[in-house]
Amino acid sequence: MIRVLIADDQHLVRSALAALLNLEVDLEVVAQCADGDEVTAALALHKVDVALVDIQMPRLDGLSLAQQLSQTHPEVKVLVLTTFDRPGYFRQAFEAGASGFLVKDAPPEDLVSAIRKVYAGDKIIDPQRAMLSVETQRNPLTDREREILAHAASGAPVSRIAALVHLSVGTVRNHLSNAIGKTNTANRIEAARKAREQGWI
Amino acid sequence: MIRVLIADDQHLVRSALAALLNLEVDLEVVAQCADGDEVTAALALHKVDVALVDIQMPRLDGLSLAQQLSQTHPEVKVLVLTTFDRPGYFRQAFEAGASGFLVKDAPPEDLVSAIRKVYAGDKIIDPQRAMLSVETQRNPLTDREREILAHAASGAPVSRIAALVHLSVGTVRNHLSNAIGKTNTANRIEAARKAREQGWI
DNA sequence: ATCTGCCCATGACCGTTGTCATGGGTTCAG
DNA sequence: CTGAACCCATGACAACGGTCATGGGCAGAT
């Protein structure tokens, strides 16, 4: 019997996944959590073999959670679930110590077989996505550039960004200009979009 | 026995919801669809009492689908599901002829009880959300403003928008300026964000 | 010790964007 | 018929944004 923990911020999805998995005779959902903090609490109470964690979660997101679990509970295999298939997520998930990666658009059979494989110690690598992942180059942005670009994403004018980051407007514009160059886009907005897609911010 | 149709673009969520609903003795999931077009096809094959449709779907989205169903299949009750609780969705859903509205963060009991109520002919109105809905004012944007703002959302410069819409750059700027004024924001990007949040575009 | 890369800053140039005044066109309601 | 509310367009001004050259400070690497 494989003991599964489910972490997803949407109650309905969480329960529905639990219902789906409980249909399998060799799977047992032992805990359901709405965010990363609940997961750590749940791990203290239950023995868990496989943790199914959504990337998009409030407070402690799925990737940070995966990273944390790989250190505090290395015996728990982490299977990362995501709604959006951003190219960066795949790499980030494995860097964070996850054993598998699945898109929510995958057929349910893939999910259960992934859980069994991960439990057996395998890594789930979709060859097609692995290709895509090597193509995506590493984050070329510096810390400052990422920080400033993140603020720019919401449409804030340079002056406001400068105030938020405690820098001169000129410096902010330089950082943005660099980010725009590195992403080879035309303006801060497109740069922010691209950076987000690539998982750089 | 209430016959339920599920429409959600994410395979896993779709199947999981079906598993959840099939646990109820008086519910039967008769069809699962990935987009609006599959729904119309499925309705030709099965008798359906309640259609559970996600707003976010490719091709034919949930709201348009609800509108279409209310005309072609008025006997089918539509229950709209959404991941994001944008203030505009609630009103739009009922304007489109939906009988109920639920956020994916709702507990599963709410979903099954909503299905039963809707089947019985009731409308599902969360009083708290209804309040919120009257607060949200109607779309103040004109057709052109919406169209142009939608293009602006992706970060395209005015020149490109003008080309896309076959207008002069000056006119585009005027429309944008109007939209910015009506949303009382500082620039096109914030205007686009706000408009999207309010369900105006 | 020097080089490289990142950080911060300034000033200048020019293109883009937001605003405003103004004008002409349409359609629809009173 | 006359407003009212759209639509489209122009020209002009001020503010904002993206680029570049330049320069200084501070790390870690060779």
JSON list of N, CA and C in Angstrom, two decimals, chain B residues 83-154:
[
{"chain": "B", "resi": 83, "resn": "THR", "atom": "N", "xyz": [-11.21, 28.78, -11.63]},
{"chain": "B", "resi": 83, "resn": "THR", "atom": "CA", "xyz": [-10.03, 28.73, -10.78]},
{"chain": "B", "resi": 83, "resn": "THR", "atom": "C", "xyz": [-9.83, 30.07, -10.10]},
{"chain": "B", "resi": 84, "resn": "PHE", "atom": "N", "xyz": [-9.96, 31.13, -10.89]},
{"chain": "B", "resi": 84, "resn": "PHE", "atom": "CA", "xyz": [-9.71, 32.47, -10.38]},
{"chain": "B", "resi": 84, "resn": "PHE", "atom": "C", "xyz": [-11.02, 33.18, -10.10]},
{"chain": "B", "resi": 85, "resn": "ASP", "atom": "N", "xyz": [-11.12, 33.79, -8.97]},
{"chain": "B", "resi": 85, "resn": "ASP", "atom": "CA", "xyz": [-12.34, 34.44, -8.58]},
{"chain": "B", "resi": 85, "resn": "ASP", "atom": "C", "xyz": [-12.33, 35.91, -8.95]},
{"chain": "B", "resi": 86, "resn": "ARG", "atom": "N", "xyz": [-12.33, 36.16, -10.25]},
{"chain": "B", "resi": 86, "resn": "ARG", "atom": "CA", "xyz": [-12.39, 37.56, -10.70]},
{"chain": "B", "resi": 86, "resn": "ARG", "atom": "C", "xyz": [-13.79, 38.07, -10.48]},
{"chain": "B", "resi": 87, "resn": "PRO", "atom": "N", "xyz": [-13.90, 39.33, -9.99]},
{"chain": "B", "resi": 87, "resn": "PRO", "atom": "CA", "xyz": [-15.22, 39.87, -9.67]},
{"chain": "B", "resi": 87, "resn": "PRO", "atom": "C", "xyz": [-16.19, 39.83, -10.85]},
{"chain": "B", "resi": 88, "resn": "GLY", "atom": "N", "xyz": [-15.66, 39.98, -12.06]},
{"chain": "B", "resi": 88, "resn": "GLY", "atom": "CA", "xyz": [-16.56, 40.04, -13.19]},
{"chain": "B", "resi": 88, "resn": "GLY", "atom": "C", "xyz": [-17.20, 38.70, -13.54]},
{"chain": "B", "resi": 89, "resn": "TYR", "atom": "N", "xyz": [-16.52, 37.62, -13.21]},
{"chain": "B", "resi": 89, "resn": "TYR", "atom": "CA", "xyz": [-16.99, 36.31, -13.63]},
{"chain": "B", "resi": 89, "resn": "TYR", "atom": "C", "xyz": [-18.39, 35.99, -13.13]},
{"chain": "B", "resi": 90, "resn": "PHE", "atom": "N", "xyz": [-18.63, 36.32, -11.88]},
{"chain": "B", "resi": 90, "resn": "PHE", "atom": "CA", "xyz": [-19.90, 35.97, -11.26]},
{"chain": "B", "resi": 90, "resn": "PHE", "atom": "C", "xyz": [-21.07, 36.55, -12.06]},
{"chain": "B", "resi": 91, "resn": "ARG", "atom": "N", "xyz": [-20.99, 37.83, -12.33]},
{"chain": "B", "resi": 91, "resn": "ARG", "atom": "CA", "xyz": [-22.07, 38.48, -13.07]},
{"chain": "B", "resi": 91, "resn": "ARG", "atom": "C", "xyz": [-22.14, 37.94, -14.49]},
{"chain": "B", "resi": 92, "resn": "GLN", "atom": "N", "xyz": [-20.98, 37.82, -15.11]},
{"chain": "B", "resi": 92, "resn": "GLN", "atom": "CA", "xyz": [-20.95, 37.32, -16.48]},
{"chain": "B", "resi": 92, "resn": "GLN", "atom": "C", "xyz": [-21.57, 35.93, -16.58]},
{"chain": "B", "resi": 93, "resn": "ALA", "atom": "N", "xyz": [-21.30, 35.10, -15.59]},
{"chain": "B", "resi": 93, "resn": "ALA", "atom": "CA", "xyz": [-21.81, 33.74, -15.63]},
{"chain": "B", "resi": 93, "resn": "ALA", "atom": "C", "xyz": [-23.34, 33.75, -15.66]},
{"chain": "B", "resi": 94, "resn": "PHE", "atom": "N", "xyz": [-23.95, 34.55, -14.82]},
{"chain": "B", "resi": 94, "resn": "PHE", "atom": "CA", "xyz": [-25.41, 34.55, -14.76]},
{"chain": "B", "resi": 94, "resn": "PHE", "atom": "C", "xyz": [-26.01, 35.25, -15.97]},
{"chain": "B", "resi": 95, "resn": "GLU", "atom": "N", "xyz": [-25.29, 36.26, -16.46]},
{"chain": "B", "resi": 95, "resn": "GLU", "atom": "CA", "xyz": [-25.76, 36.90, -17.69]},
{"chain": "B", "resi": 95, "resn": "GLU", "atom": "C", "xyz": [-25.74, 35.91, -18.85]},
{"chain": "B", "resi": 96, "resn": "ALA", "atom": "N", "xyz": [-24.79, 34.97, -18.77]},
{"chain": "B", "resi": 96, "resn": "ALA", "atom": "CA", "xyz": [-24.67, 33.99, -19.84]},
{"chain": "B", "resi": 96, "resn": "ALA", "atom": "C", "xyz": [-25.69, 32.86, -19.66]},
{"chain": "B", "resi": 97, "resn": "GLY", "atom": "N", "xyz": [-26.48, 32.93, -18.61]},
{"chain": "B", "resi": 97, "resn": "GLY", "atom": "CA", "xyz": [-27.54, 31.94, -18.44]},
{"chain": "B", "resi": 97, "resn": "GLY", "atom": "C", "xyz": [-27.18, 30.78, -17.54]},
{"chain": "B", "resi": 98, "resn": "ALA", "atom": "N", "xyz": [-26.08, 30.90, -16.79]},
{"chain": "B", "resi": 98, "resn": "ALA", "atom": "CA", "xyz": [-25.71, 29.82, -15.89]},
{"chain": "B", "resi": 98, "resn": "ALA", "atom": "C", "xyz": [-26.66, 29.79, -14.69]},
{"chain": "B", "resi": 99, "resn": "SER", "atom": "N", "xyz": [-26.81, 28.62, -14.10]},
{"chain": "B", "resi": 99, "resn": "SER", "atom": "CA", "xyz": [-27.67, 28.50, -12.93]},
{"chain": "B", "resi": 99, "resn": "SER", "atom": "C", "xyz": [-26.87, 28.54, -11.63]},
{"chain": "B", "resi": 100, "resn": "GLY", "atom": "N", "xyz": [-25.57, 28.41, -11.74]},
{"chain": "B", "resi": 100, "resn": "GLY", "atom": "CA", "xyz": [-24.78, 28.41, -10.53]},
{"chain": "B", "resi": 100, "resn": "GLY", "atom": "C", "xyz": [-23.34, 28.76, -10.82]},
{"chain": "B", "resi": 101, "resn": "PHE", "atom": "N", "xyz": [-22.62, 29.11, -9.77]},
{"chain": "B", "resi": 101, "resn": "PHE", "atom": "CA", "xyz": [-21.26, 29.58, -9.92]},
{"chain": "B", "resi": 101, "resn": "PHE", "atom": "C", "xyz": [-20.45, 29.09, -8.73]},
{"chain": "B", "resi": 102, "resn": "LEU", "atom": "N", "xyz": [-19.34, 28.42, -9.00]},
{"chain": "B", "resi": 102, "resn": "LEU", "atom": "CA", "xyz": [-18.53, 27.90, -7.91]},
{"chain": "B", "resi": 102, "resn": "LEU", "atom": "C", "xyz": [-17.05, 28.11, -8.18]},
{"chain": "B", "resi": 103, "resn": "VAL", "atom": "N", "xyz": [-16.32, 28.43, -7.12]},
{"chain": "B", "resi": 103, "resn": "VAL", "atom": "CA", "xyz": [-14.88, 28.56, -7.22]},
{"chain": "B", "resi": 103, "resn": "VAL", "atom": "C", "xyz": [-14.26, 27.20, -6.93]},
{"chain": "B", "resi": 104, "resn": "LYS", "atom": "N", "xyz": [-13.14, 26.91, -7.60]},
{"chain": "B", "resi": 104, "resn": "LYS", "atom": "CA", "xyz": [-12.53, 25.60, -7.42]},
{"chain": "B", "resi": 104, "resn": "LYS", "atom": "C", "xyz": [-11.97, 25.41, -6.02]},
{"chain": "B", "resi": 105, "resn": "ASP", "atom": "N", "xyz": [-11.93, 26.48, -5.26]},
{"chain": "B", "resi": 105, "resn": "ASP", "atom": "CA", "xyz": [-11.42, 26.37, -3.91]},
{"chain": "B", "resi": 105, "resn": "ASP", "atom": "C", "xyz": [-12.52, 25.95, -2.93]},
{"chain": "B", "resi": 106, "resn": "ALA", "atom": "N", "xyz": [-13.74, 25.82, -3.42]},
{"chain": "B", "resi": 106, "resn": "ALA", "atom": "CA", "xyz": [-14.86, 25.43, -2.54]},
{"chain": "B", "resi": 106, "resn": "ALA", "atom": "C", "xyz": [-14.69, 24.00, -2.07]},
{"chain": "B", "resi": 107, "resn": "PRO", "atom": "N", "xyz": [-15.23, 23.68, -0.90]},
{"chain": "B", "resi": 107, "resn": "PRO", "atom": "CA", "xyz": [-15.18, 22.29, -0.43]},
{"chain": "B", "resi": 107, "resn": "PRO", "atom": "C", "xyz": [-16.06, 21.41, -1.29]},
{"chain": "B", "resi": 108, "resn": "PRO", "atom": "N", "xyz": [-15.71, 20.14, -1.41]},
{"chain": "B", "resi": 108, "resn": "PRO", "atom": "CA", "xyz": [-16.42, 19.25, -2.32]},
{"chain": "B", "resi": 108, "resn": "PRO", "atom": "C", "xyz": [-17.90, 19.09, -1.97]},
{"chain": "B", "resi": 109, "resn": "GLU", "atom": "N", "xyz": [-18.24, 19.23, -0.70]},
{"chain": "B", "resi": 109, "resn": "GLU", "atom": "CA", "xyz": [-19.66, 19.10, -0.33]},
{"chain": "B", "resi": 109, "resn": "GLU", "atom": "C", "xyz": [-20.46, 20.19, -1.02]},
{"chain": "B", "resi": 110, "resn": "ASP", "atom": "N", "xyz": [-19.86, 21.37, -1.13]},
{"chain": "B", "resi": 110, "resn": "ASP", "atom": "CA", "xyz": [-20.56, 22.47, -1.80]},
{"chain": "B", "resi": 110, "resn": "ASP", "atom": "C", "xyz": [-20.86, 22.10, -3.24]},
{"chain": "B", "resi": 111, "resn": "LEU", "atom": "N", "xyz": [-19.93, 21.43, -3.87]},
{"chain": "B", "resi": 111, "resn": "LEU", "atom": "CA", "xyz": [-20.12, 21.08, -5.27]},
{"chain": "B", "resi": 111, "resn": "LEU", "atom": "C", "xyz": [-21.31, 20.13, -5.44]},
{"chain": "B", "resi": 112, "resn": "VAL", "atom": "N", "xyz": [-21.32, 19.07, -4.66]},
{"chain": "B", "resi": 112, "resn": "VAL", "atom": "CA", "xyz": [-22.41, 18.10, -4.83]},
{"chain": "B", "resi": 112, "resn": "VAL", "atom": "C", "xyz": [-23.75, 18.72, -4.44]},
{"chain": "B", "resi": 113, "resn": "SER", "atom": "N", "xyz": [-23.75, 19.51, -3.38]},
{"chain": "B", "resi": 113, "resn": "SER", "atom": "CA", "xyz": [-25.03, 20.11, -3.00]},
{"chain": "B", "resi": 113, "resn": "SER", "atom": "C", "xyz": [-25.46, 21.13, -4.05]},
{"chain": "B", "resi": 114, "resn": "ALA", "atom": "N", "xyz": [-24.50, 21.81, -4.65]},
{"chain": "B", "resi": 114, "resn": "ALA", "atom": "CA", "xyz": [-24.83, 22.76, -5.71]},
{"chain": "B", "resi": 114, "resn": "ALA", "atom": "C", "xyz": [-25.44, 22.04, -6.90]},
{"chain": "B", "resi": 115, "resn": "ILE", "atom": "N", "xyz": [-24.87, 20.91, -7.23]},
{"chain": "B", "resi": 115, "resn": "ILE", "atom": "CA", "xyz": [-25.41, 20.14, -8.37]},
{"chain": "B", "resi": 115, "resn": "ILE", "atom": "C", "xyz": [-26.86, 19.73, -8.09]},
{"chain": "B", "resi": 116, "resn": "ARG", "atom": "N", "xyz": [-27.11, 19.27, -6.88]},
{"chain": "B", "resi": 116, "resn": "ARG", "atom": "CA", "xyz": [-28.47, 18.85, -6.54]},
{"chain": "B", "resi": 116, "resn": "ARG", "atom": "C", "xyz": [-29.43, 20.03, -6.57]},
{"chain": "B", "resi": 117, "resn": "LYS", "atom": "N", "xyz": [-29.01, 21.15, -6.04]},
{"chain": "B", "resi": 117, "resn": "LYS", "atom": "CA", "xyz": [-29.88, 22.33, -6.01]},
{"chain": "B", "resi": 117, "resn": "LYS", "atom": "C", "xyz": [-30.18, 22.82, -7.40]},
{"chain": "B", "resi": 118, "resn": "VAL", "atom": "N", "xyz": [-29.13, 22.89, -8.20]},
{"chain": "B", "resi": 118, "resn": "VAL", "atom": "CA", "xyz": [-29.31, 23.36, -9.57]},
{"chain": "B", "resi": 118, "resn": "VAL", "atom": "C", "xyz": [-30.24, 22.43, -10.33]},
{"chain": "B", "resi": 119, "resn": "TYR", "atom": "N", "xyz": [-30.07, 21.15, -10.09]},
{"chain": "B", "resi": 119, "resn": "TYR", "atom": "CA", "xyz": [-30.93, 20.15, -10.74]},
{"chain": "B", "resi": 119, "resn": "TYR", "atom": "C", "xyz": [-32.38, 20.37, -10.33]},
{"chain": "B", "resi": 120, "resn": "ALA", "atom": "N", "xyz": [-32.58, 20.78, -9.08]},
{"chain": "B", "resi": 120, "resn": "ALA", "atom": "CA", "xyz": [-33.93, 21.00, -8.57]},
{"chain": "B", "resi": 120, "resn": "ALA", "atom": "C", "xyz": [-34.52, 22.31, -9.08]},
{"chain": "B", "resi": 121, "resn": "GLY", "atom": "N", "xyz": [-33.71, 23.05, -9.79]},
{"chain": "B", "resi": 121, "resn": "GLY", "atom": "CA", "xyz": [-34.23, 24.29, -10.35]},
{"chain": "B", "resi": 121, "resn": "GLY", "atom": "C", "xyz": [-33.82, 25.55, -9.60]},
{"chain": "B", "resi": 122, "resn": "ASP", "atom": "N", "xyz": [-33.07, 25.38, -8.51]},
{"chain": "B", "resi": 122, "resn": "ASP", "atom": "CA", "xyz": [-32.61, 26.55, -7.77]},
{"chain": "B", "resi": 122, "resn": "ASP", "atom": "C", "xyz": [-31.45, 27.22, -8.47]},
{"chain": "B", "resi": 123, "resn": "LYS", "atom": "N", "xyz": [-31.20, 28.45, -8.08]},
{"chain": "B", "resi": 123, "resn": "LYS", "atom": "CA", "xyz": [-29.98, 29.13, -8.51]},
{"chain": "B", "resi": 123, "resn": "LYS", "atom": "C", "xyz": [-29.04, 29.14, -7.31]},
{"chain": "B", "resi": 124, "resn": "ILE", "atom": "N", "xyz": [-27.79, 28.99, -7.59]},
{"chain": "B", "resi": 124, "resn": "ILE", "atom": "CA", "xyz": [-26.83, 29.02, -6.50]},
{"chain": "B", "resi": 124, "resn": "ILE", "atom": "C", "xyz": [-26.29, 30.42, -6.35]},
{"chain": "B", "resi": 125, "resn": "ILE", "atom": "N", "xyz": [-26.69, 31.07, -5.27]},
{"chain": "B", "resi": 125, "resn": "ILE", "atom": "CA", "xyz": [-26.13, 32.40, -5.05]},
{"chain": "B", "resi": 125, "resn": "ILE", "atom": "C", "xyz": [-25.49, 32.48, -3.69]},
{"chain": "B", "resi": 126, "resn": "ASP", "atom": "N", "xyz": [-24.20, 32.57, -3.74]},
{"chain": "B", "resi": 126, "resn": "ASP", "atom": "CA", "xyz": [-23.44, 32.81, -2.53]},
{"chain": "B", "resi": 126, "resn": "ASP", "atom": "C", "xyz": [-23.68, 34.27, -2.15]},
{"chain": "B", "resi": 127, "resn": "PRO", "atom": "N", "xyz": [-24.36, 34.54, -1.03]},
{"chain": "B", "resi": 127, "resn": "PRO", "atom": "CA", "xyz": [-24.74, 35.92, -0.69]},
{"chain": "B", "resi": 127, "resn": "PRO", "atom": "C", "xyz": [-23.54, 36.85, -0.61]},
{"chain": "B", "resi": 128, "resn": "GLN", "atom": "N", "xyz": [-22.44, 36.33, -0.08]},
{"chain": "B", "resi": 128, "resn": "GLN", "atom": "CA", "xyz": [-21.25, 37.16, 0.06]},
{"chain": "B", "resi": 128, "resn": "GLN", "atom": "C", "xyz": [-20.75, 37.63, -1.30]},
{"chain": "B", "resi": 129, "resn": "ARG", "atom": "N", "xyz": [-20.75, 36.69, -2.24]},
{"chain": "B", "resi": 129, "resn": "ARG", "atom": "CA", "xyz": [-20.26, 37.03, -3.56]},
{"chain": "B", "resi": 129, "resn": "ARG", "atom": "C", "xyz": [-21.25, 37.91, -4.30]},
{"chain": "B", "resi": 130, "resn": "ALA", "atom": "N", "xyz": [-22.53, 37.74, -4.01]},
{"chain": "B", "resi": 130, "resn": "ALA", "atom": "CA", "xyz": [-23.54, 38.57, -4.65]},
{"chain": "B", "resi": 130, "resn": "ALA", "atom": "C", "xyz": [-23.32, 40.03, -4.28]},
{"chain": "B", "resi": 131, "resn": "MET", "atom": "N", "xyz": [-23.02, 40.26, -3.00]},
{"chain": "B", "resi": 131, "resn": "MET", "atom": "CA", "xyz": [-22.70, 41.62, -2.54]},
{"chain": "B", "resi": 131, "resn": "MET", "atom": "C", "xyz": [-21.56, 42.19, -3.36]},
{"chain": "B", "resi": 132, "resn": "LEU", "atom": "N", "xyz": [-20.51, 41.39, -3.46]},
{"chain": "B", "resi": 132, "resn": "LEU", "atom": "CA", "xyz": [-19.32, 41.81, -4.18]},
{"chain": "B", "resi": 132, "resn": "LEU", "atom": "C", "xyz": [-19.67, 42.16, -5.62]},
{"chain": "B", "resi": 133, "resn": "SER", "atom": "N", "xyz": [-20.61, 41.44, -6.14]},
{"chain": "B", "resi": 133, "resn": "SER", "atom": "CA", "xyz": [-20.95, 41.62, -7.54]},
{"chain": "B", "resi": 133, "resn": "SER", "atom": "C", "xyz": [-21.68, 42.93, -7.81]},
{"chain": "B", "resi": 134, "resn": "VAL", "atom": "N", "xyz": [-22.55, 43.32, -6.89]},
{"chain": "B", "resi": 134, "resn": "VAL", "atom": "CA", "xyz": [-23.24, 44.59, -7.12]},
{"chain": "B", "resi": 134, "resn": "VAL", "atom": "C", "xyz": [-22.28, 45.76, -6.98]},
{"chain": "B", "resi": 135, "resn": "GLU", "atom": "N", "xyz": [-21.27, 45.56, -6.11]},
{"chain": "B", "resi": 135, "resn": "GLU", "atom": "CA", "xyz": [-20.26, 46.61, -5.98]},
{"chain": "B", "resi": 135, "resn": "GLU", "atom": "C", "xyz": [-19.52, 46.83, -7.30]},
{"chain": "B", "resi": 136, "resn": "THR", "atom": "N", "xyz": [-19.14, 45.74, -7.90]},
{"chain": "B", "resi": 136, "resn": "THR", "atom": "CA", "xyz": [-18.40, 45.84, -9.16]},
{"chain": "B", "resi": 136, "resn": "THR", "atom": "C", "xyz": [-19.28, 46.51, -10.21]},
{"chain": "B", "resi": 137, "resn": "GLN", "atom": "N", "xyz": [-18.83, 47.62, -10.67]},
{"chain": "B", "resi": 137, "resn": "GLN", "atom": "CA", "xyz": [-19.65, 48.31, -11.64]},
{"chain": "B", "resi": 137, "resn": "GLN", "atom": "C", "xyz": [-19.53, 47.68, -13.02]},
{"chain": "B", "resi": 138, "resn": "ARG", "atom": "N", "xyz": [-20.47, 47.99, -13.85]},
{"chain": "B", "resi": 138, "resn": "ARG", "atom": "CA", "xyz": [-20.50, 47.48, -15.21]},
{"chain": "B", "resi": 138, "resn": "ARG", "atom": "C", "xyz": [-19.29, 47.94, -16.00]},
{"chain": "B", "resi": 139, "resn": "ASN", "atom": "N", "xyz": [-19.05, 47.24, -17.04]},
{"chain": "B", "resi": 139, "resn": "ASN", "atom": "CA", "xyz": [-17.94, 47.57, -17.93]},
{"chain": "B", "resi": 139, "resn": "ASN", "atom": "C", "xyz": [-18.09, 48.98, -18.52]},
{"chain": "B", "resi": 140, "resn": "PRO", "atom": "N", "xyz": [-17.21, 49.89, -18.15]},
{"chain": "B", "resi": 140, "resn": "PRO", "atom": "CA", "xyz": [-17.29, 51.25, -18.65]},
{"chain": "B", "resi": 140, "resn": "PRO", "atom": "C", "xyz": [-16.55, 51.43, -19.97]},
{"chain": "B", "resi": 141, "resn": "LEU", "atom": "N", "xyz": [-15.90, 50.38, -20.42]},
{"chain": "B", "resi": 141, "resn": "LEU", "atom": "CA", "xyz": [-15.08, 50.49, -21.63]},
{"chain": "B", "resi": 141, "resn": "LEU", "atom": "C", "xyz": [-15.91, 50.27, -22.89]},
{"chain": "B", "resi": 142, "resn": "THR", "atom": "N", "xyz": [-15.57, 51.02, -23.91]},
{"chain": "B", "resi": 142, "resn": "THR", "atom": "CA", "xyz": [-16.24, 50.83, -25.20]},
{"chain": "B", "resi": 142, "resn": "THR", "atom": "C", "xyz": [-15.61, 49.64, -25.92]},
{"chain": "B", "resi": 143, "resn": "ASP", "atom": "N", "xyz": [-16.22, 49.21, -27.00]},
{"chain": "B", "resi": 143, "resn": "ASP", "atom": "CA", "xyz": [-15.72, 48.06, -27.75]},
{"chain": "B", "resi": 143, "resn": "ASP", "atom": "C", "xyz": [-14.27, 48.25, -28.18]},
{"chain": "B", "resi": 144, "resn": "ARG", "atom": "N", "xyz": [-14.02, 49.41, -28.79]},
{"chain": "B", "resi": 144, "resn": "ARG", "atom": "CA", "xyz": [-12.68, 49.68, -29.27]},
{"chain": "B", "resi": 144, "resn": "ARG", "atom": "C", "xyz": [-11.67, 49.67, -28.15]},
{"chain": "B", "resi": 145, "resn": "GLU", "atom": "N", "xyz": [-12.04, 50.31, -27.06]},
{"chain": "B", "resi": 145, "resn": "GLU", "atom": "CA", "xyz": [-11.12, 50.39, -25.92]},
{"chain": "B", "resi": 145, "resn": "GLU", "atom": "C", "xyz": [-10.78, 49.00, -25.42]},
{"chain": "B", "resi": 146, "resn": "ARG", "atom": "N", "xyz": [-11.77, 48.15, -25.34]},
{"chain": "B", "resi": 146, "resn": "ARG", "atom": "CA", "xyz": [-11.52, 46.79, -24.89]},
{"chain": "B", "resi": 146, "resn": "ARG", "atom": "C", "xyz": [-10.58, 46.07, -25.86]},
{"chain": "B", "resi": 147, "resn": "GLU", "atom": "N", "xyz": [-10.89, 46.21, -27.13]},
{"chain": "B", "resi": 147, "resn": "GLU", "atom": "CA", "xyz": [-10.09, 45.52, -28.14]},
{"chain": "B", "resi": 147, "resn": "GLU", "atom": "C", "xyz": [-8.63, 45.95, -28.07]},
{"chain": "B", "resi": 148, "resn": "ILE", "atom": "N", "xyz": [-8.44, 47.25, -28.02]},
{"chain": "B", "resi": 148, "resn": "ILE", "atom": "CA", "xyz": [-7.08, 47.78, -28.02]},
{"chain": "B", "resi": 148, "resn": "ILE", "atom": "C", "xyz": [-6.37, 47.45, -26.71]},
{"chain": "B", "resi": 149, "resn": "LEU", "atom": "N", "xyz": [-7.08, 47.54, -25.63]},
{"chain": "B", "resi": 149, "resn": "LEU", "atom": "CA", "xyz": [-6.49, 47.24, -24.34]},
{"chain": "B", "resi": 149, "resn": "LEU", "atom": "C", "xyz": [-6.05, 45.78, -24.28]},
{"chain": "B", "resi": 150, "resn": "ALA", "atom": "N", "xyz": [-6.83, 44.93, -24.90]},
{"chain": "B", "resi": 150, "resn": "ALA", "atom": "CA", "xyz": [-6.49, 43.51, -24.92]},
{"chain": "B", "resi": 150, "resn": "ALA", "atom": "C", "xyz": [-5.14, 43.29, -25.62]},
{"chain": "B", "resi": 151, "resn": "HIS", "atom": "N", "xyz": [-4.94, 44.02, -26.71]},
{"chain": "B", "resi": 151, "resn": "HIS", "atom": "CA", "xyz": [-3.66, 43.89, -27.40]},
{"chain": "B", "resi": 151, "resn": "HIS", "atom": "C", "xyz": [-2.53, 44.47, -26.55]},
{"chain": "B", "resi": 152, "resn": "ALA", "atom": "N", "xyz": [-2.83, 45.56, -25.88]},
{"chain": "B", "resi": 152, "resn": "ALA", "atom": "CA", "xyz": [-1.81, 46.23, -25.08]},
{"chain": "B", "resi": 152, "resn": "ALA", "atom": "C", "xyz": [-1.34, 45.33, -23.94]},
{"chain": "B", "resi": 153, "resn": "ALA", "atom": "N", "xyz": [-2.22, 44.45, -23.50]},
{"chain": "B", "resi": 153, "resn": "ALA", "atom": "CA", "xyz": [-1.91, 43.61, -22.35]},
{"chain": "B", "resi": 153, "resn": "ALA", "atom": "C", "xyz": [-0.64, 42.80, -22.55]},
{"chain": "B", "resi": 154, "resn": "SER", "atom": "N", "xyz": [-0.35, 42.45, -23.79]},
{"chain": "B", "resi": 154, "resn": "SER", "atom": "CA", "xyz": [0.81, 41.60, -24.03]},
{"chain": "B", "resi": 154, "resn": "SER", "atom": "C", "xyz": [2.10, 42.40, -24.15]}
]
